[in-house]
Amino acid sequence: MSDFIGIFLAVLLAILIAPHVQKHAGAILSGVTRINFVQRNGVLISTYLIVAVLTWTVVMIVLPQLYMMDYSFRHNLLPNDIGGPKDVHTLEHYRYLLFGRPGDVELMNWLHLKVFGRTILVSVLITLVDFALCYPIAYYMAQVAKGGKARLLVLCLILPFWVNEILRAFAFRILFGTGGVINVLLVGMGFVDEPIDFLKADVGLYAGLSYAYILLMIFPIYNAVESLDHNQVEAARDLGSPWWRIHYRVVMPHAKPGIASGCTMVFMLCAGALAAPQILGGPSSLWFTQIIYQWFNTGGNWPRGAAYAFVLLIICIVFVMAVMRVFNVRFGEIAK
Amino acid sequence: MSADVELDHVTIRFGDFTAVNDANLRIEEGEFFSFLGPSGCGKTTILRAVSGFLDPSEGEVRIGGKNMWGIGPNKRPTALIFQNLALFPLMSVADNIAFGLEVRGVSKFERRKRADELLSLIALSDQGEKLVTALSGGQRQRVAIARALAVEPEVLLLDEPLSALDLKLRQHMRTELRAIQQRVGITFIYITHDQGEALTMSDRVAVMSAGVVQQIDNGTTIYNDPATAFVASFVGENNPFSGKVTKADNGFAVIDSKFGPLRGRNNQGLKEGDDAILFIRPEALVLANGKAQSENVVEAAVVNEEFEGQFVKIYLKGEGPKDIGLSVINDASTELPEEGQTTRIVFDPDRAVVLPVGEMADE
Ligand SMILES: Nc1ncnc2c1ncn2[C@@H]1O[C@H](COP(=O)(O)OP(=O)(O)OP(=O)(O)O)[C@@H](O)[C@H]1O
Ligand SMILES: [Mg+2]
């Protein structure tokens, strides 16, 4: 909340100050207006843009993260001790994630590491599933369907997302629960004798997560594929190419930036999801974010939560960078 | 290596719209055949039916005697060069050329070898590693041709491949295309709305208008003996004079034009009383300059003169809104009329054609 007030004040300030700067400080002005960016957008608008973007990145993104990072290197102290002699930097929390409590029988903190590994692995799988589901839809919308049909499809894809995340997650519970629609159908039609506990097997979670980020996969790919000249697809076909090779050699290389940005977003958001695992996760399975949440919340250990969150963030970034490296995608491209 | 292409009563409809109406023609093996027509007349549609991107609503497309219905573009012995080339911008020149071979599972070594051969055919040796985006327009053109030739098609289809080039390069590429066709000896089907291109390169030309094939013949015949008013007005410049046929005999017909009776060849079998148009080319019109002439005399006021170097273009007030144009060779001996002056021009009936009234090409 205070972030919001901060940015609001900064914007207000910018709007109030800018005309004064313009009026009084002629020398500054003539220097400033020589900057290309200012020339293009005018003094008022460029001031607003710079201040707004800086406020946004610094106040809302960089500062809190730095604060959290610092936090993750401190002991979890009682309020009285903060600022006192005990308040020193430490690797305690990172050590905890790796090795657990000192003196534990286990060498490593397998419980948390396993959850971590599983979170990453499942996120990768969900990203792959989403890609496999969305690529054909995106291709169809971008290259095959014409006008009205494509728009209808977009609408059908977007509308369900008006329902909020929590409600959607609970809907999946209803769908996949032991007394849920799917089980009723399966038992009713005699495919199985007993209802299957999909939620316990995490099927509900995987399905929920896959569905949650589908749009973030479709639209970047759609954008990228749409800019492909359809003649190239036809040229490849005319040269004798079967459909799969057209995609592999012509469409996908062209859509690579879109695919990369879709996959990155889905993977990151999936690994960082909280609501879906809370609602749809089986009783015995945890998502890494749930552990983080526990440290912050019931565990009352913010520094440890911060350390865990940082490890997740860093590993995700490293992983994404590595994958992009392998597929030869440059970072600038995914912003296109 | 090469195959003939037949269109047998081919009609192509998009919904209610008929894009190609009952086309019948046979393109011989090894022929350079052009479709010429204004924008939107159905040229690309015909080409897509031959290459397999669409099937005719009625009739048959046959290649080498075989009905192609339902056979996809990747299974036909044709290769298409697109209006915008559609090279693969993310692949190198050599990879572009070798794409069709890659598809056919040819080994990397063999592909490389074929690509090198084709690169030297199109005079781009040693440029195989470049990206196609690094090439000039004319070079890209040649890469597109090489890419199509790499799959050793029996028929090469070209959809206005030169339209994006500037005039100089276009003329150069015409000669080059013709030379490549003679070297590889396969059937070329070429589409253009540029008559110069069609007439200089082709063995035969089909002139189309609004989905209908109007005339199929070699360039000379198309120019000298147009079969319809559309062909006469679309190919080259032509001066129309309309009127009713008053006499038809010995292969000639006389019409009663606004300028008096005019006589020309009657190849289309017009009879007395038919509505007709007589066409005469600007270069067949001559200034009477006082000489007495018994027939085919047109008297009109000069509205404009344009000096073109080798020729002087003179425009006279015509029967309609369009002026009558004639080209006079620029030699000092010819006396040119002044602007505004009424002058007499004459022509040889052998060089005029009388055709049934019909759709005209708009300039
Ligand atoms: N897929 C389609 N659906 C509906 N109408 C079409 C389709 N393709 C072509 N047409 C119509 O058929 C007619 C002929 O089109 P075509 O592309 O064959 O013209 P063209 O002779 O190649 O013209 P240009 O010289 O401009 O390329 C046009 O009126 C066009 O609007
Ligand atoms: Mg066309």
XYZ file of C-alpha atoms and ligand atoms in Angstrom:
731
model
C 0.000 0.000 0.000
C 2.751 2.430 0.895
C 4.375 1.585 -2.431
C 1.301 2.727 -4.181
C 1.173 6.005 -2.290
C 4.843 6.479 -3.069
C 4.397 6.142 -6.789
C 1.304 8.294 -6.690
C 3.159 11.074 -4.917
C 6.097 10.820 -7.269
C 3.859 11.158 -10.294
C 2.034 14.078 -8.725
C 5.330 15.720 -7.922
C 6.552 15.234 -11.452
C 3.462 16.852 -12.884
C 3.707 19.785 -10.466
C 7.416 20.335 -10.809
C 7.813 19.926 -14.531
C 6.150 23.237 -15.565
C 8.284 25.110 -13.020
C 11.450 23.574 -14.323
C 10.320 24.530 -17.770
C 9.670 28.152 -16.781
C 12.615 29.004 -14.568
C 15.596 26.903 -15.370
C 16.293 27.949 -18.941
C 19.856 26.725 -18.846
C 18.922 23.274 -17.598
C 16.126 23.166 -20.065
C 18.243 23.900 -23.100
C 20.576 21.128 -21.962
C 17.739 18.722 -21.372
C 15.912 19.430 -24.602
C 19.001 18.511 -26.550
C 18.549 14.910 -25.419
C 16.990 12.934 -28.202
C 14.371 11.285 -26.021
C 13.192 14.630 -24.678
C 13.072 16.122 -28.144
C 10.855 13.361 -29.354
C 8.350 13.349 -26.494
C 8.379 16.899 -25.182
C 9.552 17.950 -21.741
C 6.378 17.245 -19.796
C 5.764 13.790 -21.143
C 9.373 12.688 -21.016
C 9.682 13.821 -17.411
C 6.566 11.889 -16.582
C 7.823 8.810 -18.412
C 11.207 8.849 -16.728
C 9.872 9.489 -13.264
C 7.088 6.952 -13.608
C 9.323 4.219 -14.965
C 12.032 4.901 -12.418
C 9.543 4.932 -9.573
C 8.032 1.759 -10.834
C 11.283 -0.110 -11.144
C 13.046 1.306 -8.102
C 10.274 1.663 -5.552
C 8.177 -1.277 -6.507
C 10.696 -3.791 -7.756
C 14.304 -3.097 -6.847
C 13.984 -1.697 -3.337
C 11.717 -4.348 -1.834
C 13.793 -7.065 -3.436
C 17.025 -5.600 -2.093
C 15.415 -5.326 1.274
C 14.363 -8.954 1.100
C 17.783 -9.999 -0.028
C 19.375 -8.261 2.904
C 16.774 -9.869 5.123
C 17.678 -13.317 3.892
C 21.233 -12.858 5.189
C 20.194 -11.941 8.747
C 19.252 -13.962 11.784
C 15.639 -14.240 12.734
C 15.817 -11.952 15.754
C 13.337 -10.753 18.309
C 12.335 -7.139 17.678
C 14.472 -6.057 20.659
C 17.644 -7.474 19.164
C 17.248 -5.843 15.782
C 20.016 -3.317 15.310
C 21.800 -4.789 18.344
C 25.116 -6.684 18.474
C 23.437 -9.963 17.386
C 22.183 -8.363 14.175
C 24.923 -9.566 11.808
C 24.896 -11.116 8.348
C 24.757 -14.879 8.158
C 24.300 -17.747 5.691
C 22.255 -19.637 8.250
C 19.063 -19.797 6.174
C 20.702 -20.878 2.976
C 22.574 -23.511 4.947
C 19.290 -24.629 6.408
C 17.746 -25.195 3.006
C 20.700 -27.357 1.995
C 21.613 -29.209 5.173
C 18.699 -28.751 7.571
C 19.148 -28.248 11.291
C 22.738 -28.717 12.488
C 23.076 -32.140 14.059
C 20.253 -33.735 12.042
C 20.711 -37.394 11.217
C 20.253 -36.720 7.529
C 23.189 -35.127 5.796
C 21.011 -32.960 3.559
C 17.653 -31.276 4.081
C 16.034 -33.814 1.754
C 12.488 -32.831 2.617
C 12.834 -29.300 1.334
C 15.233 -30.092 -1.460
C 12.883 -32.715 -2.808
C 10.006 -30.280 -2.773
C 12.232 -27.798 -4.527
C 13.297 -30.295 -7.174
C 9.763 -31.430 -7.705
C 8.519 -27.869 -8.047
C 11.068 -27.155 -10.754
C 10.547 -30.476 -12.521
C 6.764 -30.263 -12.507
C 6.935 -26.645 -13.659
C 9.058 -27.746 -16.583
C 6.602 -30.498 -17.423
C 3.649 -28.146 -17.173
C 5.449 -25.686 -19.412
C 5.985 -28.454 -21.958
C 2.371 -29.579 -21.724
C 1.163 -26.016 -22.131
C 3.418 -25.554 -25.116
C 2.133 -28.738 -26.713
C -1.452 -27.639 -26.097
C -1.081 -24.008 -27.066
C 1.160 -24.112 -30.096
C -1.455 -25.755 -32.331
C -4.155 -23.375 -31.089
C -1.925 -20.352 -31.611
C -0.929 -21.557 -35.060
C -4.524 -22.188 -35.978
C -5.594 -18.727 -34.834
C -2.677 -16.980 -36.492
C -2.415 -18.737 -39.818
C -5.483 -20.842 -40.526
C -8.624 -19.237 -39.084
C -9.856 -16.088 -40.758
C -11.287 -12.958 -39.114
C -14.466 -13.828 -37.249
C -13.553 -17.377 -36.388
C -10.225 -16.367 -34.849
C -11.882 -13.620 -32.834
C -14.514 -16.018 -31.491
C -11.775 -18.392 -30.461
C -9.890 -15.633 -28.655
C -13.068 -14.729 -26.820
C -13.657 -18.330 -25.780
C -10.113 -18.462 -24.463
C -10.290 -15.203 -22.546
C -13.769 -15.357 -21.025
C -13.085 -18.198 -18.543
C -10.272 -16.081 -17.122
C -12.750 -13.502 -15.912
C -13.502 -15.980 -13.159
C -10.953 -15.383 -10.445
C -8.103 -17.722 -9.719
C -9.404 -19.054 -6.400
C -12.794 -19.844 -7.831
C -11.218 -21.536 -10.818
C -9.035 -23.634 -8.558
C -12.054 -24.726 -6.525
C -13.878 -25.538 -9.733
C -11.040 -27.922 -10.535
C -11.491 -29.507 -7.110
C -15.106 -30.109 -7.955
C -14.107 -31.508 -11.306
C -11.435 -33.844 -10.002
C -12.679 -34.664 -6.480
C -13.663 -38.198 -5.521
C -17.286 -37.155 -5.812
C -16.513 -34.906 -8.764
C -17.922 -34.813 -12.259
C -15.144 -36.861 -13.815
C -15.350 -39.639 -11.241
C -19.126 -39.753 -11.463
C -18.820 -40.170 -15.217
C -16.056 -42.773 -15.004
C -17.895 -44.846 -12.437
C -21.227 -44.310 -14.152
C -19.956 -45.585 -17.465
C -18.259 -48.486 -15.785
C -14.657 -47.677 -16.653
C -13.640 -47.946 -12.999
C -15.235 -49.550 -9.972
C -14.061 -47.078 -7.354
C -13.675 -43.316 -7.770
C -10.048 -42.362 -8.370
C -8.533 -39.830 -5.990
C -7.163 -37.464 -8.619
C -6.378 -34.789 -6.073
C -4.216 -37.090 -4.011
C -2.374 -38.117 -7.157
C -1.896 -34.397 -7.909
C -3.702 -34.706 -11.223
C -5.929 -31.846 -10.138
C -2.933 -29.671 -9.332
C -1.200 -30.350 -12.624
C -4.360 -29.755 -14.610
C -5.121 -26.584 -12.660
C -1.647 -25.170 -13.127
C -1.575 -26.092 -16.802
C -4.866 -24.351 -17.346
C -4.017 -21.292 -15.270
C -1.263 -20.031 -17.568
C -2.547 -21.148 -20.914
C -3.162 -17.620 -22.179
C 0.361 -16.568 -21.323
C 1.550 -19.314 -23.622
C -0.933 -18.767 -26.435
C -0.644 -15.043 -26.973
C 3.120 -14.620 -27.364
C 3.185 -17.577 -29.744
C 0.146 -16.245 -31.573
C 1.851 -12.886 -32.017
C 5.015 -14.436 -33.320
C 3.308 -16.873 -35.666
C 1.000 -14.204 -36.984
C 3.910 -12.209 -38.339
C 5.027 -15.176 -40.429
C 4.307 -14.750 -44.123
C 1.937 -17.589 -45.003
C 3.685 -17.946 -48.346
C 6.643 -19.395 -46.480
C 4.495 -22.188 -45.162
C 3.168 -22.790 -48.655
C 6.632 -22.596 -50.164
C 7.851 -25.287 -47.785
C 4.851 -27.438 -48.608
C 5.374 -26.910 -52.298
C 8.974 -28.066 -51.949
C 7.618 -31.341 -50.635
C 7.798 -30.799 -46.916
C 5.464 -32.797 -44.670
C 3.567 -30.712 -42.105
C 5.776 -31.540 -39.154
C 8.893 -30.444 -40.926
C 7.250 -27.173 -41.943
C 6.682 -26.477 -38.261
C 10.087 -27.642 -37.180
C 12.055 -25.822 -39.880
C 9.971 -22.778 -40.768
C 7.252 -21.872 -38.279
C 9.004 -22.643 -34.997
C 12.286 -20.934 -35.838
C 10.286 -17.865 -36.779
C 8.165 -18.068 -33.632
C 11.120 -18.848 -31.363
C 11.074 -15.508 -29.522
C 7.352 -15.908 -28.842
C 7.784 -19.493 -27.760
C 10.640 -18.485 -25.485
C 8.686 -15.695 -23.870
C 5.602 -17.878 -23.436
C 7.599 -20.718 -21.920
C 9.518 -18.366 -19.653
C 6.388 -16.781 -18.287
C 4.561 -20.053 -17.770
C 7.566 -21.642 -16.096
C 8.234 -18.713 -13.784
C 4.623 -18.253 -12.781
C 4.139 -21.972 -12.331
C 7.150 -22.335 -10.088
C 5.967 -19.319 -8.118
C 2.285 -20.268 -7.939
C 0.693 -20.407 -4.519
C -3.087 -20.451 -4.755
C -3.374 -23.474 -7.032
C -1.052 -25.689 -4.939
C -2.803 -24.585 -1.756
C -6.208 -25.518 -3.072
C -5.484 -28.374 -5.439
C -2.350 -29.946 -3.970
C -2.681 -33.397 -2.485
C -2.456 -33.665 1.293
C 1.038 -35.126 1.278
C 2.606 -33.029 -1.457
C 4.007 -29.547 -1.127
C 4.912 -26.864 -3.620
C 8.070 -24.927 -2.769
C 6.120 -21.678 -2.495
C 4.035 -23.268 0.227
C 7.157 -23.784 2.309
C 8.146 -20.166 1.721
C 4.672 -19.107 2.694
C 4.912 -21.168 5.869
C 8.175 -19.490 6.879
C 6.715 -16.074 6.394
C 3.387 -16.898 7.921
C 3.003 -19.631 10.525
C 6.746 -20.157 10.852
C 7.257 -16.504 11.693
C 10.716 -16.618 10.180
C 10.885 -13.935 7.517
C 14.613 -14.119 6.893
C 14.355 -17.842 6.173
C 11.337 -17.268 3.946
C 13.274 -14.591 2.116
C 16.264 -16.896 1.658
C 14.057 -19.665 0.296
C 12.298 -17.262 -2.036
C 15.643 -16.015 -3.278
C 16.933 -19.440 -4.004
C 13.793 -20.153 -5.996
C 14.130 -16.890 -7.923
C 17.818 -17.327 -8.701
C 17.540 -20.967 -9.730
C 14.568 -20.149 -11.964
C 16.465 -17.324 -13.643
C 19.570 -19.445 -14.117
C 17.489 -22.275 -15.475
C 15.647 -20.036 -17.938
C 18.898 -18.446 -19.082
C 20.482 -21.843 -19.584
C 17.550 -23.104 -21.622
C 17.549 -19.963 -23.717
C 21.226 -20.460 -24.288
C 20.684 -24.005 -25.460
C 17.978 -22.906 -27.896
C 19.999 -19.931 -28.982
C 17.446 -17.273 -28.068
C 18.805 -13.859 -27.290
C 17.368 -12.048 -24.311
C 16.317 -8.990 -26.314
C 14.269 -11.147 -28.662
C 11.704 -12.299 -26.134
C 10.643 -8.728 -25.499
C 9.634 -8.333 -29.137
C 12.291 -34.533 -66.907
C 9.552 -32.408 -68.291
C 5.811 -32.776 -68.581
C 2.834 -31.265 -70.334
C 0.070 -29.553 -68.412
C -3.549 -29.665 -69.435
C -6.481 -27.673 -68.164
C -9.669 -29.413 -69.191
C -12.795 -27.309 -68.664
C -11.374 -25.910 -65.447
C -13.715 -23.686 -63.450
C -12.760 -22.380 -60.016
C -15.256 -20.752 -57.701
C -14.898 -19.044 -54.336
C -18.431 -19.159 -52.985
C -20.577 -17.463 -55.611
C -17.623 -15.774 -57.240
C -16.164 -17.455 -60.317
C -12.444 -16.714 -60.409
C -11.668 -18.942 -63.412
C -14.321 -19.761 -65.950
C -14.010 -22.872 -68.140
C -10.322 -22.694 -69.003
C -9.186 -25.130 -71.670
C -5.598 -25.307 -72.697
C -2.646 -27.568 -73.141
C 0.885 -26.512 -72.328
C 3.492 -28.603 -74.121
C 6.534 -30.205 -72.553
C 9.437 -27.799 -72.342
C 7.326 -24.829 -73.345
C 7.654 -21.349 -71.879
C 4.005 -20.469 -71.416
C 2.687 -17.210 -69.976
C -0.601 -16.099 -68.533
C -1.098 -12.414 -69.120
C -3.927 -10.371 -67.672
C -4.840 -7.442 -65.482
C -4.812 -7.649 -61.700
C -7.516 -9.875 -60.258
C -8.272 -11.776 -63.466
C -7.519 -15.161 -61.918
C -3.905 -15.787 -62.914
C -2.685 -16.734 -59.456
C -5.786 -18.847 -58.977
C -4.937 -20.908 -62.074
C -1.367 -21.312 -60.883
C -2.520 -22.480 -57.463
C -4.727 -25.044 -59.143
C -1.744 -26.348 -61.108
C 0.567 -26.381 -58.086
C -2.018 -28.098 -55.905
C -2.942 -25.478 -53.332
C -6.514 -25.693 -54.531
C -8.542 -28.045 -56.658
C -10.840 -26.879 -59.446
C -14.545 -26.705 -58.701
C -15.118 -28.302 -62.084
C -12.918 -29.856 -64.722
C -9.514 -31.465 -64.481
C -5.924 -30.386 -64.181
C -3.650 -32.989 -65.734
C 0.117 -33.096 -65.553
C 1.833 -35.595 -67.819
C -1.613 -36.976 -68.617
C -2.402 -37.740 -64.985
C -5.395 -36.196 -63.231
C -4.064 -34.215 -60.275
C -7.304 -33.931 -58.316
C -6.690 -34.325 -54.592
C -2.918 -34.537 -54.947
C -1.283 -31.993 -52.626
C 1.398 -29.504 -53.641
C 4.080 -31.548 -51.893
C 3.231 -34.547 -54.090
C 3.106 -32.834 -57.475
C 6.002 -32.604 -59.925
C 5.723 -28.826 -59.844
C 7.632 -26.104 -58.048
C 6.194 -22.676 -57.455
C 8.028 -19.384 -57.253
C 5.931 -16.991 -55.236
C 5.006 -13.440 -56.068
C 7.069 -12.322 -53.041
C 9.575 -15.208 -53.382
C 8.914 -16.484 -49.825
C 12.532 -17.403 -49.183
C 13.245 -18.606 -45.657
C 14.893 -15.603 -44.000
C 16.353 -17.556 -41.098
C 18.261 -19.969 -43.302
C 21.412 -19.417 -45.281
C 21.304 -19.201 -49.048
C 22.593 -22.760 -49.382
C 20.068 -24.088 -46.858
C 17.283 -22.357 -48.720
C 18.334 -23.970 -51.957
C 18.810 -27.367 -50.363
C 15.540 -27.302 -48.405
C 13.678 -29.450 -50.908
C 16.504 -31.993 -50.807
C 16.594 -31.977 -47.020
C 12.895 -32.813 -47.101
C 13.636 -35.740 -49.397
C 16.200 -37.106 -46.979
C 19.220 -36.411 -49.178
C 22.465 -36.621 -47.195
C 24.161 -33.485 -46.008
C 27.152 -34.029 -48.258
C 25.013 -34.593 -51.332
C 22.896 -31.515 -50.480
C 25.952 -29.363 -50.201
C 27.135 -30.567 -53.587
C 23.788 -29.919 -55.301
C 23.530 -26.495 -53.676
C 26.987 -25.602 -54.952
C 26.068 -26.684 -58.472
C 22.918 -24.587 -58.406
C 24.759 -21.646 -56.895
C 27.105 -21.657 -59.834
C 24.139 -21.965 -62.225
C 22.715 -18.742 -60.822
C 26.159 -17.122 -60.626
C 26.213 -16.902 -56.843
C 29.059 -19.305 -56.082
C 30.713 -18.696 -52.703
C 27.675 -16.850 -51.402
C 26.009 -19.961 -49.982
C 26.787 -19.099 -46.376
C 25.168 -15.680 -46.485
C 21.728 -15.082 -45.082
C 19.188 -14.414 -47.806
C 18.422 -11.082 -46.203
C 21.968 -10.011 -47.065
C 21.352 -10.397 -50.799
C 20.129 -7.861 -53.321
C 16.707 -8.145 -54.959
C 18.008 -9.730 -58.127
C 20.168 -12.201 -56.220
C 17.211 -13.255 -54.079
C 15.272 -13.775 -57.261
C 17.883 -16.167 -58.506
C 18.021 -17.984 -55.166
C 14.268 -18.516 -55.398
C 14.726 -20.016 -58.840
C 17.554 -22.250 -57.634
C 15.495 -23.382 -54.635
C 12.688 -24.401 -56.970
C 15.020 -26.092 -59.467
C 16.739 -28.069 -56.716
C 13.790 -30.432 -56.397
C 14.027 -31.129 -60.144
C 10.436 -30.275 -60.931
C 8.915 -31.204 -64.261
C 7.039 -27.934 -64.332
C 8.206 -24.646 -62.875
C 5.489 -22.171 -61.969
C 6.377 -18.508 -61.616
C 3.944 -15.984 -60.143
C 5.038 -12.507 -61.233
C 8.526 -13.156 -59.890
C 9.962 -9.977 -61.365
C 7.297 -7.533 -60.239
C 9.270 -6.352 -57.213
C 12.388 -5.474 -59.196
C 13.275 -2.178 -60.803
C 13.035 -1.808 -64.556
C 16.704 -2.400 -65.417
C 16.963 -5.506 -63.315
C 13.641 -6.760 -64.612
C 14.849 -6.592 -68.180
C 18.072 -8.316 -67.245
C 16.225 -11.059 -65.361
C 13.925 -11.675 -68.338
C 16.864 -12.683 -70.468
C 18.310 -14.685 -67.622
C 15.060 -16.553 -66.944
C 14.690 -17.413 -70.587
C 18.290 -18.655 -70.664
C 17.791 -20.776 -67.549
C 14.640 -22.261 -69.039
C 16.459 -23.232 -72.201
C 19.308 -24.724 -70.215
C 17.184 -26.896 -67.917
C 14.588 -27.616 -70.589
C 11.586 -27.972 -68.307
C 8.114 -26.516 -68.748
C 7.804 -22.966 -67.417
C 4.433 -21.468 -66.626
C 4.837 -17.783 -66.099
C 2.341 -15.296 -64.764
C 2.498 -11.610 -65.342
C 0.445 -8.511 -65.893
C 3.363 -7.001 -67.805
C 2.867 -7.609 -71.506
C 6.474 -6.831 -72.376
C 7.542 -9.682 -70.134
C 5.001 -12.074 -71.593
C 5.720 -11.224 -75.212
C 9.528 -11.302 -75.019
C 9.991 -14.478 -73.025
C 7.205 -16.831 -73.954
C 6.657 -19.406 -76.630
C 2.943 -18.864 -76.178
C 0.801 -16.484 -74.163
C -2.710 -16.901 -72.782
C -4.413 -13.549 -72.336
C -7.003 -13.565 -69.553
C -9.703 -11.221 -68.471
C -12.074 -11.665 -65.535
C -11.482 -15.398 -65.260
C -11.871 -16.080 -68.974
C -9.026 -17.096 -71.262
C -9.430 -14.790 -74.243
C -6.737 -15.959 -76.616
C -3.832 -18.372 -76.657
C -1.119 -17.771 -79.209
C 2.470 -16.752 -79.735
C 3.420 -13.150 -79.038
C 3.408 -11.982 -82.660
C -0.074 -13.314 -83.320
C -1.403 -11.887 -80.067
C -0.063 -8.492 -81.053
C -0.928 -8.499 -84.747
C -4.060 -10.617 -84.743
C -5.870 -10.114 -81.466
C -8.977 -12.297 -81.298
C -11.099 -10.125 -79.030
C -11.583 -6.470 -78.282
C -10.092 -7.103 -74.849
C -6.859 -8.557 -76.211
C -6.591 -5.766 -78.782
C -6.998 -3.090 -76.149
C -4.940 -4.795 -73.406
C -1.843 -5.822 -75.351
C 0.066 -2.812 -76.568
C -1.516 0.472 -77.483
C -4.428 0.462 -79.880
C -6.900 2.957 -81.313
C -10.506 1.764 -81.372
C -13.132 3.000 -83.868
C -16.620 1.640 -83.380
C -19.452 1.248 -85.864
C -21.674 -1.222 -87.669
C -20.278 -3.499 -90.346
C -21.522 -2.242 -93.718
C -19.694 -4.664 -95.946
C -17.873 -7.934 -95.307
C -16.026 -9.751 -98.083
C -12.680 -11.354 -98.968
C -11.573 -11.414 -95.359
C -12.090 -7.682 -94.912
C -14.855 -5.687 -93.281
C -15.879 -2.063 -93.547
C -17.441 -0.227 -90.632
C -19.245 3.103 -90.641
C -17.291 4.993 -88.019
C -17.846 8.579 -86.907
C -14.955 9.454 -89.228
C -16.495 7.754 -92.243
C -16.063 4.194 -93.583
C -12.967 2.355 -92.320
C -11.734 -1.008 -93.582
C -9.725 -3.674 -91.820
C -9.129 -7.429 -91.713
C -12.099 -9.516 -90.622
C -10.647 -12.661 -89.036
C -13.554 -13.258 -86.704
C -16.164 -13.750 -89.436
C -18.232 -10.615 -88.802
C -21.262 -10.138 -91.007
C -23.041 -7.096 -92.342
C -25.001 -5.327 -89.611
C -22.857 -6.606 -86.704
C -21.634 -4.111 -84.122
C -17.881 -3.996 -84.384
C -14.735 -2.163 -83.387
C -11.824 -1.526 -85.687
C -8.414 -1.400 -84.027
C -5.367 0.232 -85.502
C -1.972 0.516 -83.804
C -0.312 3.934 -83.365
C 2.682 2.858 -85.433
C 0.403 1.831 -88.342
C -1.165 5.270 -88.578
C 0.558 7.730 -90.913
C 0.126 11.411 -91.615
C -1.498 11.962 -95.022
C 0.404 15.213 -95.529
C -1.551 16.212 -98.624
C -1.277 12.849 -100.399
C -4.585 11.757 -101.852
C -5.924 8.518 -100.350
C -9.120 6.747 -101.331
C -9.964 4.972 -98.049
C -9.249 4.777 -94.325
C -8.907 8.509 -93.915
C -9.448 10.033 -90.495
C -9.618 13.757 -90.116
C -9.308 15.254 -86.651
C -7.747 18.083 -84.675
C -4.354 17.660 -83.016
C -4.722 17.960 -79.253
C -1.222 17.171 -78.078
C 2.236 16.264 -79.252
C 4.870 14.483 -77.200
C 8.465 14.315 -78.172
C 9.944 10.928 -77.236
C 13.273 11.091 -78.996
C 13.102 8.379 -81.575
C 9.382 8.970 -82.043
C 6.991 11.838 -81.832
C 3.664 10.889 -80.334
C 0.745 12.839 -81.829
C -2.721 12.782 -80.270
C -5.831 13.651 -82.240
C -9.350 14.234 -80.970
C -11.012 10.808 -81.077
C -14.608 9.608 -81.217
C -14.909 9.349 -77.453
C -13.010 10.740 -74.500
C -9.909 8.869 -75.603
C -7.536 10.484 -78.054
C -6.274 8.797 -81.183
C -2.548 8.251 -80.849
C -0.018 7.837 -83.601
C 3.747 7.489 -83.503
C 5.722 9.260 -86.161
C 9.374 8.488 -86.654
C 11.455 11.493 -85.832
C 13.212 12.156 -89.120
C 13.667 15.691 -90.358
C 11.746 14.969 -93.591
C 8.346 14.527 -91.928
C 6.362 17.685 -91.556
C 4.568 17.699 -88.214
C 1.185 19.393 -87.800
C 0.749 22.148 -85.244
C -1.303 21.680 -82.132
C -4.952 22.617 -82.752
C -4.624 22.180 -86.481
C -6.960 19.711 -88.203
C -5.023 17.001 -89.920
C -5.610 13.854 -91.953
C -4.210 10.467 -91.101
C -4.455 7.256 -93.080
C -3.691 3.559 -92.615
C -3.303 0.360 -94.556
C -6.378 -1.926 -94.159
C -4.025 -4.917 -93.814
C -2.762 -3.552 -90.534
C -6.191 -2.910 -88.999
C -8.399 -5.574 -87.418
C -12.167 -5.505 -87.119
C -13.440 -7.334 -84.031
C -16.819 -7.965 -82.445
C -17.828 -5.482 -79.765
C -16.730 -6.730 -76.371
C -15.229 -5.851 -73.046
C -12.274 -3.487 -73.336
C -9.270 -3.268 -71.070
C -9.292 -0.044 -69.117
C -6.025 1.791 -69.068
N -9.205 -17.600 -51.440
C -10.014 -16.750 -52.096
N -11.263 -16.516 -51.650
C -12.090 -15.670 -52.310
N -11.762 -15.005 -53.430
C -10.530 -15.200 -53.919
C -9.596 -16.074 -53.289
N -8.443 -16.069 -54.005
C -8.669 -15.222 -55.034
N -9.910 -14.711 -54.996
C -10.493 -13.779 -55.972
O -10.307 -14.315 -57.247
C -9.959 -13.296 -58.168
C -8.679 -13.667 -58.888
O -7.609 -13.608 -57.968
P -6.129 -13.928 -58.384
O -5.309 -13.877 -57.154
O -6.088 -15.177 -59.166
O -5.800 -12.686 -59.300
P -4.464 -12.389 -60.113
O -4.834 -12.449 -61.536
O -3.356 -13.251 -59.649
O -4.209 -10.879 -59.709
P -2.825 -10.122 -59.366
O -2.218 -9.763 -60.674
O -3.306 -8.921 -58.632
O -1.996 -11.032 -58.532
C -9.857 -12.011 -57.366
O -11.007 -11.253 -57.593
C -9.777 -12.452 -55.945
O -10.427 -11.532 -55.114
Mg -1.549 -12.893 -58.500
